[in-house]
Coordinates of C-alpha atoms and ligand atoms in Angstrom, one line a residue:
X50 CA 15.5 -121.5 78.7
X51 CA 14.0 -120.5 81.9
X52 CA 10.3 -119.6 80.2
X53 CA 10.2 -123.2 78.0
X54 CA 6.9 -123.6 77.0
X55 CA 5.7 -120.7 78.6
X56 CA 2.8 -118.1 77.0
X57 CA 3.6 -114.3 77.2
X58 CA 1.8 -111.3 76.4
X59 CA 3.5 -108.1 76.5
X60 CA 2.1 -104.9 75.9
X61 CA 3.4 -102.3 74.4
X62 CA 6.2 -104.8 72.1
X63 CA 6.6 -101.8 69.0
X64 CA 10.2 -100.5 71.0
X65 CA 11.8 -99.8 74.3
X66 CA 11.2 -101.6 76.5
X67 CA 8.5 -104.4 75.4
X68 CA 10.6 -104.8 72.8
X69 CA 13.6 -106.1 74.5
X70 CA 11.2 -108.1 76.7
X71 CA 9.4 -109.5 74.3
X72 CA 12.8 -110.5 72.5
X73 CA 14.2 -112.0 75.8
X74 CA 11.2 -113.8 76.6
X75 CA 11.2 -115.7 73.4
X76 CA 15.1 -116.8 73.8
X77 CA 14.4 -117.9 77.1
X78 CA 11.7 -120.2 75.2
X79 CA 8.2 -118.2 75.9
X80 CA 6.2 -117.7 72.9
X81 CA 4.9 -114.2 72.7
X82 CA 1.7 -112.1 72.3
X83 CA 3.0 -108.9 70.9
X84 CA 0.7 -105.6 71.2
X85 CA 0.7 -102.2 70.7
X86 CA -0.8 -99.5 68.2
X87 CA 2.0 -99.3 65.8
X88 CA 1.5 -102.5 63.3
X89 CA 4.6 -101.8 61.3
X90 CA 6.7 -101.9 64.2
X91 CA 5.0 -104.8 65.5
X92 CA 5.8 -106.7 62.4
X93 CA 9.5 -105.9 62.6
X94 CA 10.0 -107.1 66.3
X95 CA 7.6 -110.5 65.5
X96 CA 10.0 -111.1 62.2
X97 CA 13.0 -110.7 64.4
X98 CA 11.8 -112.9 67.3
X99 CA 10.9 -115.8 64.6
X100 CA 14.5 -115.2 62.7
X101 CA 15.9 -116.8 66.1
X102 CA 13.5 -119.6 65.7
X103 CA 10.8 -117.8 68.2
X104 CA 7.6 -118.3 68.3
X105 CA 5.3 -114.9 68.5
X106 CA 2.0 -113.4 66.5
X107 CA 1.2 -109.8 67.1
X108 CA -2.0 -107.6 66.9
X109 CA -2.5 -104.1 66.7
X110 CA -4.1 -102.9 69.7
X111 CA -4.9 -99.8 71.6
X112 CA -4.9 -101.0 74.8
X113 CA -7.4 -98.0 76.0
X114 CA -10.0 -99.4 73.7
X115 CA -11.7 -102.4 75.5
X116 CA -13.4 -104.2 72.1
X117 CA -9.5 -104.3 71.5
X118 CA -8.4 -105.7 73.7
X119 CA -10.8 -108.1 73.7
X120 CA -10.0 -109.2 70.4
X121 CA -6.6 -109.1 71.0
X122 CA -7.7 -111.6 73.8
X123 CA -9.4 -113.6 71.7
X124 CA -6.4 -113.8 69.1
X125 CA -3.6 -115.0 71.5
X126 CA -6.1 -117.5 73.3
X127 CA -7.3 -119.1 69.8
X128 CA -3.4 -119.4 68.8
X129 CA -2.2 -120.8 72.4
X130 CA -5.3 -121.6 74.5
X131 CA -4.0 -120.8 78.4
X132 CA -1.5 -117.4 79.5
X133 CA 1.2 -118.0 81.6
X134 CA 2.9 -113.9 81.8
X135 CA 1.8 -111.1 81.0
X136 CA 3.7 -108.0 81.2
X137 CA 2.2 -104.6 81.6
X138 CA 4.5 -102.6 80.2
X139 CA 3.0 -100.0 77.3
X140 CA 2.8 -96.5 79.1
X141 CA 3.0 -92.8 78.0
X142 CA 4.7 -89.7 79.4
X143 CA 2.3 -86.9 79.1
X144 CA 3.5 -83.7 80.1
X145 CA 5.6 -82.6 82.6
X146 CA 4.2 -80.0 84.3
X147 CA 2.9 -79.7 87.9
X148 CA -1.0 -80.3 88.7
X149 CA -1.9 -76.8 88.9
X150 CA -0.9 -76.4 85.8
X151 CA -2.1 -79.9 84.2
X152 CA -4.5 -80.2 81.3
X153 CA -7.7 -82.1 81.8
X154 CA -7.2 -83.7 78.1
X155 CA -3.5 -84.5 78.8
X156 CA -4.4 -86.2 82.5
X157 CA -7.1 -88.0 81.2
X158 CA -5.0 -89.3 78.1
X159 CA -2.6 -90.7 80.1
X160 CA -4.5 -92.2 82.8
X161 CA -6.1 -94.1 79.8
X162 CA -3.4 -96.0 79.1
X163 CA -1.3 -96.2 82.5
X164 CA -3.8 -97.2 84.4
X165 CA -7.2 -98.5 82.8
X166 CA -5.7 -99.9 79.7
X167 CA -3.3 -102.0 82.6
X168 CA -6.5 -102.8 84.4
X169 CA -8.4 -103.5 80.9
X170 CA -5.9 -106.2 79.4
X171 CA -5.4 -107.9 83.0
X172 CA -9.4 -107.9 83.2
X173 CA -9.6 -109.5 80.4
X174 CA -6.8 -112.1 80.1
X175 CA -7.6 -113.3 83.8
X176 CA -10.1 -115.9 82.8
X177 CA -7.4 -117.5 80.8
X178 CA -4.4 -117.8 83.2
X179 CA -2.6 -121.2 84.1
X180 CA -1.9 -121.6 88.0
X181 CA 1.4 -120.4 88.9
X182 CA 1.1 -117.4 86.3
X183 CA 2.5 -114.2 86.3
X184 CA 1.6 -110.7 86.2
X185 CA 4.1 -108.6 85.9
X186 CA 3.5 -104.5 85.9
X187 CA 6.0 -101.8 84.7
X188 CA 6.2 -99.1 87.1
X189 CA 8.6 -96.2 87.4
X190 CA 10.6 -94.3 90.6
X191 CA 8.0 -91.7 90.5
X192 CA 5.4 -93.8 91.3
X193 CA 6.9 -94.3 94.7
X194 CA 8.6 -91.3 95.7
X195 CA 7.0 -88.0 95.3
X196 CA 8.5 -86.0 92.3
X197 CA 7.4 -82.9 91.7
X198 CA 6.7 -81.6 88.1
X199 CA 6.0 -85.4 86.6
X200 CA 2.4 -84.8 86.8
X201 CA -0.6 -87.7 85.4
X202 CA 2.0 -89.9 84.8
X203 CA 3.5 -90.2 88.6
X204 CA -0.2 -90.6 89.7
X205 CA -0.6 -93.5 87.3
X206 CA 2.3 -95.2 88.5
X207 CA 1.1 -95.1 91.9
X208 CA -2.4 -96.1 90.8
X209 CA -0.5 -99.1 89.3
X210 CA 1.6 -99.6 92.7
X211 CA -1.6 -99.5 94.0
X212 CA -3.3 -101.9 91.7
X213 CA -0.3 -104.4 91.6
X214 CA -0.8 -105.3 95.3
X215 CA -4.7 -105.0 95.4
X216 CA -4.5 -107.5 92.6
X217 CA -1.7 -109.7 94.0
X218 CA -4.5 -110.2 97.5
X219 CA -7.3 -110.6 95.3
X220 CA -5.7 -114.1 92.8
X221 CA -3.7 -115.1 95.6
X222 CA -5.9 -118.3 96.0
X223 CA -5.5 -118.7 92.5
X224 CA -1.9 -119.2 92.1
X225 CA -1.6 -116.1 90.3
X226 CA 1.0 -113.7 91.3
X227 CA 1.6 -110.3 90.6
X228 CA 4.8 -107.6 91.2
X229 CA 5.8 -104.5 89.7
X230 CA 8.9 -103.4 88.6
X231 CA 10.4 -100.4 88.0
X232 CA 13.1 -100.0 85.3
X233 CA 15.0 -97.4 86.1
X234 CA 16.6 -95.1 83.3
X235 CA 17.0 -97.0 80.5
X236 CA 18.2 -95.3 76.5
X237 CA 14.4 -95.2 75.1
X238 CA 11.9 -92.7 73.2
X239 CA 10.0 -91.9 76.8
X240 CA 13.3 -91.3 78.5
X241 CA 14.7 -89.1 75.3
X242 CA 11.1 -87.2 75.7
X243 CA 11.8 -87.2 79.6
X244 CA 15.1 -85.7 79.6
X245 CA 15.8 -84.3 76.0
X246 CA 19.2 -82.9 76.7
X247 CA 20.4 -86.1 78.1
X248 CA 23.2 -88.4 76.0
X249 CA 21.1 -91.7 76.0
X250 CA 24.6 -93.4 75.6
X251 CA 25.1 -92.7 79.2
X252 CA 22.4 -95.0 80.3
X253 CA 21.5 -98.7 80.3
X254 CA 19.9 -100.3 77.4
X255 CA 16.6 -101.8 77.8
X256 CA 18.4 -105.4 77.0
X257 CA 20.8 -104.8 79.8
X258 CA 18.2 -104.9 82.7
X259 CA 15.9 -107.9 82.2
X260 CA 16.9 -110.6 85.1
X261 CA 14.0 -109.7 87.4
X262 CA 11.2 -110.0 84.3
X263 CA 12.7 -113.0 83.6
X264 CA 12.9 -114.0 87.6
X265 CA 8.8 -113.1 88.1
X266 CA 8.2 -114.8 84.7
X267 CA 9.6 -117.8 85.8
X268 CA 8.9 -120.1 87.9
X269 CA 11.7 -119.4 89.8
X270 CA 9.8 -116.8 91.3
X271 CA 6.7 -119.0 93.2
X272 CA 5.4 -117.8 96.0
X273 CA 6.6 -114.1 95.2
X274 CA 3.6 -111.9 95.4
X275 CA 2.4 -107.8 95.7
X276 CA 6.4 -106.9 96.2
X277 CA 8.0 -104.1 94.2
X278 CA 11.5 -104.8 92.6
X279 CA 14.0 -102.2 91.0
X280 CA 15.6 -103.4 88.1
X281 CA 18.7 -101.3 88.3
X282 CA 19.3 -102.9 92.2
X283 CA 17.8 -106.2 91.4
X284 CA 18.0 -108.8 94.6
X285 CA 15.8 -112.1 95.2
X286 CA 13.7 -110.9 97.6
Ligands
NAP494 P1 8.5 -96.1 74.9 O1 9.7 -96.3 74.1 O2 7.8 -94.8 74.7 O3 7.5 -97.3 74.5 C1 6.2 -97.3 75.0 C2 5.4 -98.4 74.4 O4 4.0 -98.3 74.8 C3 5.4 -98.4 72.9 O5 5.6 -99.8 72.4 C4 4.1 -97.9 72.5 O6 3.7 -98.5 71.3 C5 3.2 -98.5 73.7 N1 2.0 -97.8 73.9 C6 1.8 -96.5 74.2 N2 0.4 -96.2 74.2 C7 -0.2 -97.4 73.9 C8 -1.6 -97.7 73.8 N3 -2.6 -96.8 73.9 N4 -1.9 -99.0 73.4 C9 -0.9 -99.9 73.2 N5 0.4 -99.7 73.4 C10 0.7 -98.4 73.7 O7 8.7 -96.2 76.4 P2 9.6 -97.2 77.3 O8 10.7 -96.4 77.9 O9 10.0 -98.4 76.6 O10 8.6 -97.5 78.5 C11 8.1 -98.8 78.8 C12 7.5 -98.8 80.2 O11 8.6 -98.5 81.1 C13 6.5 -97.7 80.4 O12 5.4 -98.2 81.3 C14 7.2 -96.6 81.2 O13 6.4 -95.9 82.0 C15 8.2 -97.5 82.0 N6 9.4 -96.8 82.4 C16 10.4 -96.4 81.5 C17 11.6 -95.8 82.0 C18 12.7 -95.4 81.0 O14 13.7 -94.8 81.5 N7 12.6 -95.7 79.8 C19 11.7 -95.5 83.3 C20 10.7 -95.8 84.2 C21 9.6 -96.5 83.7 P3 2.8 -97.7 70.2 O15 3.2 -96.3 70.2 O16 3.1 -98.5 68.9 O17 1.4 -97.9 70.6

């Protein structure tokens, strides 16, 4: 129980990823904000969490859309006041093509949601952090290495690189860290849509590669600010 009576937001909870966060968060004893667009989904992760005796709510939200956000703000901060975590993780693919080749509705589609939907939800669920929060942003490899062919969404993860350690500097004083981590191949949707030919069952599951979310979400992790883990080769840095 390494999050006990923490708060958590997670974005993107429908699948993948958030999902198995989300889940993991609330065994360790978080209670979680759940949001993404698909409510259905939403539904089914929240009525699993509270089948284990969890505590969660969930919103629909598009996290490009600032009045939602807001309101999914305003939700999670009428049900549990103060925000301990939240967890940048809902993200899209787009296209894989190279730059010369990119579509202007496809860039700015993903950059929506990679990057100012991240900076949209942090923005706005600042003002209700606890000291000794965390911030916790899901990156990818190809927002640190240059890959060629992976297009708007390897810029957006190094606009969220970039983002992760501006932010860190700037609620420093506030006891408010922030770190990104990047997964790694894990059996989801945007992997299946990354590498279609791929047999999923060669990968790790999302469940498999939690620790370091639950590390930063903890308070285990004080005083551990603007660094950049890799889930798949996790050490304490
Ligand atoms: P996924 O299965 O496609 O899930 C993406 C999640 O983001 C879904 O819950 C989706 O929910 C949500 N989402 C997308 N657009 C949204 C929007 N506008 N507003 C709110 N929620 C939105 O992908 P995943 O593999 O779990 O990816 C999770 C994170 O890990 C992403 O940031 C991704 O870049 C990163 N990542 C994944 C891998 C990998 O191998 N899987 C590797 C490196 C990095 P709705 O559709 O219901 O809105």
């Amino acid at each position: 129980m390494k999050l006990k009576n923490k708060i958590a937001v997670v974005t993107g909870a429908s699948r993948g990823l958030g999902r198995a966060i989300a889940k993991r968060f609330a065994e360790e004893g978080a209670s979680v904000c759940l949001c993404a667009r698909n409510g259905d989904l939403l539904r089914t992760v929240s009525l699993e969490i509270m089948s284990r005796g969890g505590k969660t709510m969930f919103e629909r939200t598009d996290i490009t859309d600032e009045n939602q956000v807001k309101e999914f703000v305003t939700a999670c901060t009428s049900m549990w006041s103060r925000i301990d975590i939240l967890v940048n993780n809902a993200g899209v693919l787009g296209s894989r093509s190279v730059l010369a080749e990119y579509a202007l509705a496809e860039w700015q589609k993903v950059m929506a949601v990679n990057v100012t939907g991240v900076f949209l939800m942090t923005k706005h669920l600042l003002p209700h952090f606890n000291p000794g929060g965390s911030i916790i942003n899901v990156s990818s490899s190809v927002g640190k290495v240059a890959k060629a062919g992976w297009g708007a969404y390897a810029v957006s993860k190094f606009a969220l690189e970039g983002m992760t350690r501006l932010l860190a500097e700037e609620v420093r004083s506030q006891n408010i860290r922030v770190n990104s981590i990047n997964p790694g191949g894990v059996a989801t949707e945007m992997r299946h849509q990354a590498f279609p030919q791929e047999d999923q069952n060669s990968l790790r599951k999302p469940e498999e590669i939690l620790d370091p979310f639950v590390f930063l979400a903890s308070d285990e992790s004080k005083g551990v600010t603007g660094q950049s883990f890799d889930a798949q080769h996790f050490k304490i840095k």
